[in-house]
PDB file of C-alpha atoms in Angstrom:
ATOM      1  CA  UNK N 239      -4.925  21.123  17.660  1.00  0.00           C
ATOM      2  CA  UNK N 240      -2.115  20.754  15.627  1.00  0.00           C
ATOM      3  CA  UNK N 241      -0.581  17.127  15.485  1.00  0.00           C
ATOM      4  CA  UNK N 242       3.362  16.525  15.494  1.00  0.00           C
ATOM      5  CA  UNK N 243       5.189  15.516  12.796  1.00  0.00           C
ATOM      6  CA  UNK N 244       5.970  12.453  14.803  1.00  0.00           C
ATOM      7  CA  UNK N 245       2.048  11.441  15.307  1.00  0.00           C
ATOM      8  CA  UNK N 246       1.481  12.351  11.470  1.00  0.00           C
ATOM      9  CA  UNK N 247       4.430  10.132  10.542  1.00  0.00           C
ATOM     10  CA  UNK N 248       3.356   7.353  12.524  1.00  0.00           C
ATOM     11  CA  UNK N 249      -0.640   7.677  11.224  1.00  0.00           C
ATOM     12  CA  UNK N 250       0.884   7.373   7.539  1.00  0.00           C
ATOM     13  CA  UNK N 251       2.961   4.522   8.552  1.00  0.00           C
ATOM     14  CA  UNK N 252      -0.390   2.601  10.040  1.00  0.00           C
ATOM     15  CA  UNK N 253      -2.059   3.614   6.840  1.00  0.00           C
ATOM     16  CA  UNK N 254       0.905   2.694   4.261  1.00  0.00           C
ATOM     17  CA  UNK N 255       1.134  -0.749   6.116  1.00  0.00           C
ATOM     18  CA  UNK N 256      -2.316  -0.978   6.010  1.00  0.00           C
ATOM     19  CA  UNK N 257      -2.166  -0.694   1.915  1.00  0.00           C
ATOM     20  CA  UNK N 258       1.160  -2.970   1.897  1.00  0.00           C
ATOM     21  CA  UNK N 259      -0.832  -5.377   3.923  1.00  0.00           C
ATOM     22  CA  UNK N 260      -3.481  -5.756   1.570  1.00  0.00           C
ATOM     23  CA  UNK N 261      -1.858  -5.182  -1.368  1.00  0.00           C
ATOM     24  CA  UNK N 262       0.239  -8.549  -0.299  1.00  0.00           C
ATOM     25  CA  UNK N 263      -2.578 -10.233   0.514  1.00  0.00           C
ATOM     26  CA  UNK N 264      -4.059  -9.616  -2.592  1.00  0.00           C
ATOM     27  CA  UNK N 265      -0.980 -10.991  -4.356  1.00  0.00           C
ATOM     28  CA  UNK N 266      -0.315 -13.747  -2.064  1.00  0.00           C
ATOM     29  CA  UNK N 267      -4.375 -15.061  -3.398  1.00  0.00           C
ATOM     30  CA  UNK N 268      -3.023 -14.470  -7.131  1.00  0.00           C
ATOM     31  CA  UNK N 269      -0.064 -16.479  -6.235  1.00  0.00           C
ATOM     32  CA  UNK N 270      -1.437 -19.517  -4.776  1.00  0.00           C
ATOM     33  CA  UNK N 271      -4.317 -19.403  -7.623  1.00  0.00           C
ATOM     34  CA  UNK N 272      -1.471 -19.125 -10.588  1.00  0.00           C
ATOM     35  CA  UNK N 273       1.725 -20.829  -8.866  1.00  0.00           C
ATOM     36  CA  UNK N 274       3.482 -17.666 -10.432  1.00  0.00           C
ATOM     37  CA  UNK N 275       4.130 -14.249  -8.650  1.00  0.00           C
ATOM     38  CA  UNK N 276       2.999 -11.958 -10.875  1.00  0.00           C
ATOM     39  CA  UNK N 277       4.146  -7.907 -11.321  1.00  0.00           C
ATOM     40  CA  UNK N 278       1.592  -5.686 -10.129  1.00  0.00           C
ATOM     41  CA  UNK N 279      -0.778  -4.380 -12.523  1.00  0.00           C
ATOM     42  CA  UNK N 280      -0.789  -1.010 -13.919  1.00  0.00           C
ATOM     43  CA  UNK N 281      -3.661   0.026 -12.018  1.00  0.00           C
ATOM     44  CA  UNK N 282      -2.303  -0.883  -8.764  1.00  0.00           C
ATOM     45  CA  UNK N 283       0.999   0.688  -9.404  1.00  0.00           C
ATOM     46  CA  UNK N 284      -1.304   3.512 -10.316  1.00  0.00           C
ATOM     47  CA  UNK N 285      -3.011   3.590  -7.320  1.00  0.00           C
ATOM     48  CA  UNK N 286       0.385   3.185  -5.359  1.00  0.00           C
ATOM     49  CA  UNK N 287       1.286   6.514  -6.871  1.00  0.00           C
ATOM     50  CA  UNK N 288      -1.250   8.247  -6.016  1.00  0.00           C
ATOM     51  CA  UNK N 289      -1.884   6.982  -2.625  1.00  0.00           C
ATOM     52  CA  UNK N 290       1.951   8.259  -1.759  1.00  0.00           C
ATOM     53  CA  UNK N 291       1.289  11.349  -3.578  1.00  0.00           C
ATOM     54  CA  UNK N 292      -1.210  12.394  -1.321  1.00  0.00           C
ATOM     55  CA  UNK N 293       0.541  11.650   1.590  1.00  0.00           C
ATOM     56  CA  UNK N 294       3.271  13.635   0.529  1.00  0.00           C
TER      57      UNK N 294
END
């Protein structure tokens, strides 16, 4: 069965917030452990990319 483009928005939205979730997690732990916020590293921007690459 083919899925709407309204169902396939909203899974990527779950999914994307999932990854925002825990990708500000993870940098809320680096904060409280440095006292600085710190740019995400290259790998995680990598890994950004890619992730909305292949939702796209």
């Amino acid at each position: 069965m083919k899925k709407s483009s309204y169902e396939r928005r909203k899974e990527n939205n779950a999914c994307s917030n999932r990854l925002k979730a825990v990708l500000h997690h993870r940098e809320n732990i680096i904060c409280r452990n440095n006292g600085i916020r710190k740019p995400a590293p290259p790998i995680q921007q990598q890994l950004q990319e890619r992730f909305w690459d292949a939702i796209e």
